[in-house]
């Protein structure tokens, strides 16, 4: 059966390595903070100016002044530090973040990503995604395999405004995992959720990929 949102986040967390500096996007990616593998240390960074983010707090531990870039309440660690968003974006643009996990509305077979707006719908702003896909060393996308009306989200070419071109390294959906070795290679289907078949993935994917 398909992976849950938590299981998708846990799968993404398997890509973390000891010593990594990591930025987590809004939505499912924020859950990755709760699944950091035992025995490794990663430092979570937020665009709004925090380095060293702890897991989501329990109800009796909530501090309304402690939020991530998605305005969710978070916890701090003894090693946490705070600074202006301009310094936070300098870390991102300067190539100092090892990995980011983002959500997306569409991913193209060549690694393009669209995740910041749908034309005609009100948006709060583009956020930090465009900086993240341009400045971070590795980009992982976690998303539902299809839209609410059943349309594939991993497609030949994005139809929505792009966030970045040829930037995505791995795609984790509720059905499977696609990965590519470099930005000149096609995506490969490397893993499926329990009970999901390759035929089911193919039926719900219009992008070209290898198995």
mmCIF file of C-alpha atoms in Angstrom:
data_model
loop_
_atom_site.group_PDB
_atom_site.id
_atom_site.type_symbol
_atom_site.label_atom_id
_atom_site.label_comp_id
_atom_site.label_asym_id
_atom_site.label_seq_id
_atom_site.Cartn_x
_atom_site.Cartn_y
_atom_site.Cartn_z
ATOM 1 C CA UNK A 1 0.000 0.000 0.000
ATOM 2 C CA UNK A 2 1.195 3.580 -0.555
ATOM 3 C CA UNK A 3 3.448 5.219 2.003
ATOM 4 C CA UNK A 4 1.898 7.690 4.450
ATOM 5 C CA UNK A 5 3.224 11.240 4.719
ATOM 6 C CA UNK A 6 5.285 10.172 7.743
ATOM 7 C CA UNK A 7 6.694 7.180 5.890
ATOM 8 C CA UNK A 8 7.644 9.385 2.937
ATOM 9 C CA UNK A 9 9.444 11.728 5.330
ATOM 10 C CA UNK A 10 11.189 8.788 6.986
ATOM 11 C CA UNK A 11 12.390 7.571 3.580
ATOM 12 C CA UNK A 12 13.779 11.033 2.827
ATOM 13 C CA UNK A 13 15.531 11.028 6.207
ATOM 14 C CA UNK A 14 17.485 7.947 5.107
ATOM 15 C CA UNK A 15 19.359 10.244 2.698
ATOM 16 C CA UNK A 16 20.763 12.346 5.545
ATOM 17 C CA UNK A 17 24.434 11.941 6.372
ATOM 18 C CA UNK A 18 26.383 12.734 9.501
ATOM 19 C CA UNK A 19 27.468 16.365 9.609
ATOM 20 C CA UNK A 20 24.998 17.563 6.962
ATOM 21 C CA UNK A 21 23.443 21.027 7.064
ATOM 22 C CA UNK A 22 19.862 20.573 5.845
ATOM 23 C CA UNK A 23 16.962 22.821 4.908
ATOM 24 C CA UNK A 24 13.418 21.436 5.037
ATOM 25 C CA UNK A 25 10.609 22.872 2.924
ATOM 26 C CA UNK A 26 6.969 23.407 3.873
ATOM 27 C CA UNK A 27 4.544 20.475 4.176
ATOM 28 C CA UNK A 28 5.698 16.860 4.207
ATOM 29 C CA UNK A 29 9.410 17.846 4.277
ATOM 30 C CA UNK A 30 9.024 19.363 7.764
ATOM 31 C CA UNK A 31 8.267 15.851 9.067
ATOM 32 C CA UNK A 32 11.807 14.772 8.183
ATOM 33 C CA UNK A 33 12.966 16.453 11.409
ATOM 34 C CA UNK A 34 11.192 13.723 13.373
ATOM 35 C CA UNK A 35 12.968 10.877 11.548
ATOM 36 C CA UNK A 36 16.676 11.726 11.682
ATOM 37 C CA UNK A 37 18.417 8.324 11.961
ATOM 38 C CA UNK A 38 19.993 7.449 15.298
ATOM 39 C CA UNK A 39 23.733 7.891 15.516
ATOM 40 C CA UNK A 40 24.084 10.797 13.095
ATOM 41 C CA UNK A 41 24.087 14.528 13.675
ATOM 42 C CA UNK A 42 22.479 16.887 11.187
ATOM 43 C CA UNK A 43 21.921 20.612 11.600
ATOM 44 C CA UNK A 44 18.590 21.925 10.316
ATOM 45 C CA UNK A 45 18.548 25.428 8.859
ATOM 46 C CA UNK A 46 15.564 27.716 8.283
ATOM 47 C CA UNK A 47 15.321 30.672 5.900
ATOM 48 C CA UNK A 48 13.846 32.889 8.600
ATOM 49 C CA UNK A 49 17.101 32.823 10.553
ATOM 50 C CA UNK A 50 17.611 29.729 12.700
ATOM 51 C CA UNK A 51 20.374 27.138 12.621
ATOM 52 C CA UNK A 52 19.845 24.011 14.701
ATOM 53 C CA UNK A 53 16.130 23.175 14.696
ATOM 54 C CA UNK A 54 14.782 20.526 17.034
ATOM 55 C CA UNK A 55 11.738 18.264 16.511
ATOM 56 C CA UNK A 56 8.175 19.539 16.670
ATOM 57 C CA UNK A 57 7.292 20.411 20.296
ATOM 58 C CA UNK A 58 4.631 18.715 22.381
ATOM 59 C CA UNK A 59 1.598 20.890 23.181
ATOM 60 C CA UNK A 60 2.948 21.878 26.593
ATOM 61 C CA UNK A 61 6.310 22.874 25.104
ATOM 62 C CA UNK A 62 5.079 25.260 22.382
ATOM 63 C CA UNK A 63 6.800 28.652 22.246
ATOM 64 C CA UNK A 64 4.899 30.945 19.815
ATOM 65 C CA UNK A 65 8.112 32.913 19.167
ATOM 66 C CA UNK A 66 9.872 29.812 17.820
ATOM 67 C CA UNK A 67 8.738 29.096 14.259
ATOM 68 C CA UNK A 68 10.206 27.786 11.020
ATOM 69 C CA UNK A 69 9.914 29.384 7.583
ATOM 70 C CA UNK A 70 6.478 27.761 7.193
ATOM 71 C CA UNK A 71 5.287 29.450 10.423
ATOM 72 C CA UNK A 72 5.040 26.120 12.263
ATOM 73 C CA UNK A 73 6.093 26.037 15.911
ATOM 74 C CA UNK A 74 9.397 24.243 16.444
ATOM 75 C CA UNK A 75 11.796 23.508 19.278
ATOM 76 C CA UNK A 76 15.334 24.694 19.837
ATOM 77 C CA UNK A 77 18.455 22.757 20.780
ATOM 78 C CA UNK A 78 21.335 23.685 23.110
ATOM 79 C CA UNK A 79 23.334 24.378 19.928
ATOM 80 C CA UNK A 80 20.689 26.542 18.198
ATOM 81 C CA UNK A 81 21.674 29.960 16.895
ATOM 82 C CA UNK A 82 19.676 32.893 15.534
ATOM 83 C CA UNK A 83 20.454 35.519 12.893
ATOM 84 C CA UNK A 84 18.858 37.684 10.219
ATOM 85 C CA UNK A 85 17.264 36.186 7.121
ATOM 86 C CA UNK A 86 19.904 37.913 4.989
ATOM 87 C CA UNK A 87 22.584 35.762 6.663
ATOM 88 C CA UNK A 88 20.376 32.711 6.275
ATOM 89 C CA UNK A 89 20.077 33.282 2.539
ATOM 90 C CA UNK A 90 23.821 33.932 2.343
ATOM 91 C CA UNK A 91 24.329 30.394 3.674
ATOM 92 C CA UNK A 92 21.982 29.039 1.005
ATOM 93 C CA UNK A 93 23.272 31.107 -1.904
ATOM 94 C CA UNK A 94 26.859 30.513 -0.859
ATOM 95 C CA UNK A 95 26.554 26.748 -1.236
ATOM 96 C CA UNK A 96 26.880 25.957 2.477
ATOM 97 C CA UNK A 97 23.734 23.785 2.736
ATOM 98 C CA UNK A 98 24.286 20.122 1.836
ATOM 99 C CA UNK A 99 20.707 19.000 1.230
ATOM 100 C CA UNK A 100 17.202 20.372 0.950
ATOM 101 C CA UNK A 101 13.933 18.444 1.005
ATOM 102 C CA UNK A 102 11.130 20.243 -0.828
ATOM 103 C CA UNK A 103 7.538 19.653 -1.831
ATOM 104 C CA UNK A 104 6.400 20.155 -5.417
ATOM 105 C CA UNK A 105 3.340 20.474 -7.610
ATOM 106 C CA UNK A 106 5.150 19.170 -10.696
ATOM 107 C CA UNK A 107 8.490 17.561 -11.504
ATOM 108 C CA UNK A 108 9.682 17.141 -15.089
ATOM 109 C CA UNK A 109 11.641 14.167 -16.380
ATOM 110 C CA UNK A 110 14.668 16.455 -16.921
ATOM 111 C CA UNK A 111 14.703 17.565 -13.276
ATOM 112 C CA UNK A 112 12.766 20.831 -13.576
ATOM 113 C CA UNK A 113 10.639 21.698 -10.548
ATOM 114 C CA UNK A 114 7.479 23.796 -10.183
ATOM 115 C CA UNK A 115 6.498 24.363 -6.569
ATOM 116 C CA UNK A 116 5.798 28.016 -5.895
ATOM 117 C CA UNK A 117 2.575 29.102 -7.602
ATOM 118 C CA UNK A 118 -0.515 28.168 -9.595
ATOM 119 C CA UNK A 119 -1.512 30.986 -11.985
ATOM 120 C CA UNK A 120 -4.739 32.664 -10.911
ATOM 121 C CA UNK A 121 -4.465 31.593 -7.286
ATOM 122 C CA UNK A 122 -3.395 33.969 -4.541
ATOM 123 C CA UNK A 123 0.104 33.364 -3.201
ATOM 124 C CA UNK A 124 1.959 34.802 -0.210
ATOM 125 C CA UNK A 125 5.216 35.017 -2.127
ATOM 126 C CA UNK A 126 7.814 32.770 -3.701
ATOM 127 C CA UNK A 127 9.566 32.031 -0.416
ATOM 128 C CA UNK A 128 13.061 30.599 -0.470
ATOM 129 C CA UNK A 129 12.589 27.727 -2.908
ATOM 130 C CA UNK A 130 14.264 29.457 -5.869
ATOM 131 C CA UNK A 131 17.343 30.176 -3.775
ATOM 132 C CA UNK A 132 17.368 26.641 -2.389
ATOM 133 C CA UNK A 133 17.267 24.893 -5.764
ATOM 134 C CA UNK A 134 20.021 27.199 -7.058
ATOM 135 C CA UNK A 135 22.366 27.101 -4.068
ATOM 136 C CA UNK A 136 21.990 23.766 -2.252
ATOM 137 C CA UNK A 137 24.193 20.818 -3.188
ATOM 138 C CA UNK A 138 21.463 18.139 -3.401
ATOM 139 C CA UNK A 139 17.710 18.490 -3.990
ATOM 140 C CA UNK A 140 15.191 15.867 -2.859
ATOM 141 C CA UNK A 141 11.489 16.302 -3.618
ATOM 142 C CA UNK A 142 8.807 14.612 -1.497
ATOM 143 C CA UNK A 143 5.277 14.740 -2.926
ATOM 144 C CA UNK A 144 2.118 12.766 -3.611
ATOM 145 C CA UNK A 145 2.482 10.820 -6.853
ATOM 146 C CA UNK A 146 -0.693 12.291 -8.348
ATOM 147 C CA UNK A 147 -2.732 15.447 -7.812
ATOM 148 C CA UNK A 148 -6.067 15.498 -5.986
ATOM 149 C CA UNK A 149 -7.858 14.852 -9.280
ATOM 150 C CA UNK A 150 -5.562 11.963 -10.179
ATOM 151 C CA UNK A 151 -3.251 13.673 -12.682
ATOM 152 C CA UNK A 152 0.420 12.586 -12.678
ATOM 153 C CA UNK A 153 2.836 15.024 -11.049
ATOM 154 C CA UNK A 154 6.020 13.463 -12.484
ATOM 155 C CA UNK A 155 5.563 14.472 -16.104
ATOM 156 C CA UNK A 156 7.493 15.078 -19.368
ATOM 157 C CA UNK A 157 7.591 18.876 -18.916
ATOM 158 C CA UNK A 158 6.232 21.188 -16.222
ATOM 159 C CA UNK A 159 3.131 23.189 -17.121
ATOM 160 C CA UNK A 160 3.312 25.496 -14.074
ATOM 161 C CA UNK A 161 5.814 28.357 -13.581
ATOM 162 C CA UNK A 162 9.238 26.892 -12.842
ATOM 163 C CA UNK A 163 11.114 27.209 -9.589
ATOM 164 C CA UNK A 164 14.310 25.817 -11.110
ATOM 165 C CA UNK A 165 15.600 24.021 -14.204
ATOM 166 C CA UNK A 166 17.331 20.622 -14.098
ATOM 167 C CA UNK A 167 17.938 20.714 -10.344
ATOM 168 C CA UNK A 168 16.158 17.710 -8.773
ATOM 169 C CA UNK A 169 18.280 14.707 -7.752
ATOM 170 C CA UNK A 170 15.673 12.416 -6.145
ATOM 171 C CA UNK A 171 11.868 12.198 -6.098
ATOM 172 C CA UNK A 172 10.070 10.384 -3.266
ATOM 173 C CA UNK A 173 6.326 9.870 -3.668
ATOM 174 C CA UNK A 174 3.739 7.840 -1.787
ATOM 175 C CA UNK A 175 4.278 5.085 -4.388
ATOM 176 C CA UNK A 176 8.010 4.966 -5.090
ATOM 177 C CA UNK A 177 11.446 6.545 -5.294
ATOM 178 C CA UNK A 178 13.149 7.916 -8.428
ATOM 179 C CA UNK A 179 16.833 8.821 -8.407
ATOM 180 C CA UNK A 180 19.416 9.945 -10.928
ATOM 181 C CA UNK A 181 23.193 9.847 -10.701
ATOM 182 C CA UNK A 182 23.773 13.312 -12.159
ATOM 183 C CA UNK A 183 21.910 16.062 -13.978
ATOM 184 C CA UNK A 184 22.710 14.587 -17.392
ATOM 185 C CA UNK A 185 21.211 11.177 -16.559
ATOM 186 C CA UNK A 186 17.577 10.018 -16.626
ATOM 187 C CA UNK A 187 15.707 9.212 -13.443
ATOM 188 C CA UNK A 188 15.643 5.550 -12.391
ATOM 189 C CA UNK A 189 12.886 3.805 -10.452
ATOM 190 C CA UNK A 190 14.861 2.356 -7.540
ATOM 191 C CA UNK A 191 12.264 1.505 -4.891
ATOM 192 C CA UNK A 192 8.509 1.015 -4.434
ATOM 193 C CA UNK A 193 6.229 1.190 -1.420
ATOM 194 C CA UNK A 194 5.105 -2.206 -0.071
ATOM 195 C CA UNK A 195 2.530 -3.772 -2.384
ATOM 196 C CA UNK A 196 2.982 -1.178 -5.120
ATOM 197 C CA UNK A 197 3.860 -2.648 -8.517
ATOM 198 C CA UNK A 198 5.966 -1.265 -11.339
ATOM 199 C CA UNK A 199 2.874 -1.360 -13.543
ATOM 200 C CA UNK A 200 0.984 0.861 -11.092
ATOM 201 C CA UNK A 201 3.840 3.363 -11.061
ATOM 202 C CA UNK A 202 3.956 3.352 -14.874
ATOM 203 C CA UNK A 203 0.188 3.885 -15.120
ATOM 204 C CA UNK A 204 0.407 6.987 -12.918
ATOM 205 C CA UNK A 205 3.576 8.478 -14.427
ATOM 206 C CA UNK A 206 3.921 10.213 -17.789
ATOM 207 C CA UNK A 207 7.606 11.143 -17.399
ATOM 208 C CA UNK A 208 10.146 8.846 -18.991
ATOM 209 C CA UNK A 209 12.387 6.937 -16.584
ATOM 210 C CA UNK A 210 14.413 3.732 -16.417
ATOM 211 C CA UNK A 211 13.925 0.771 -14.097
#
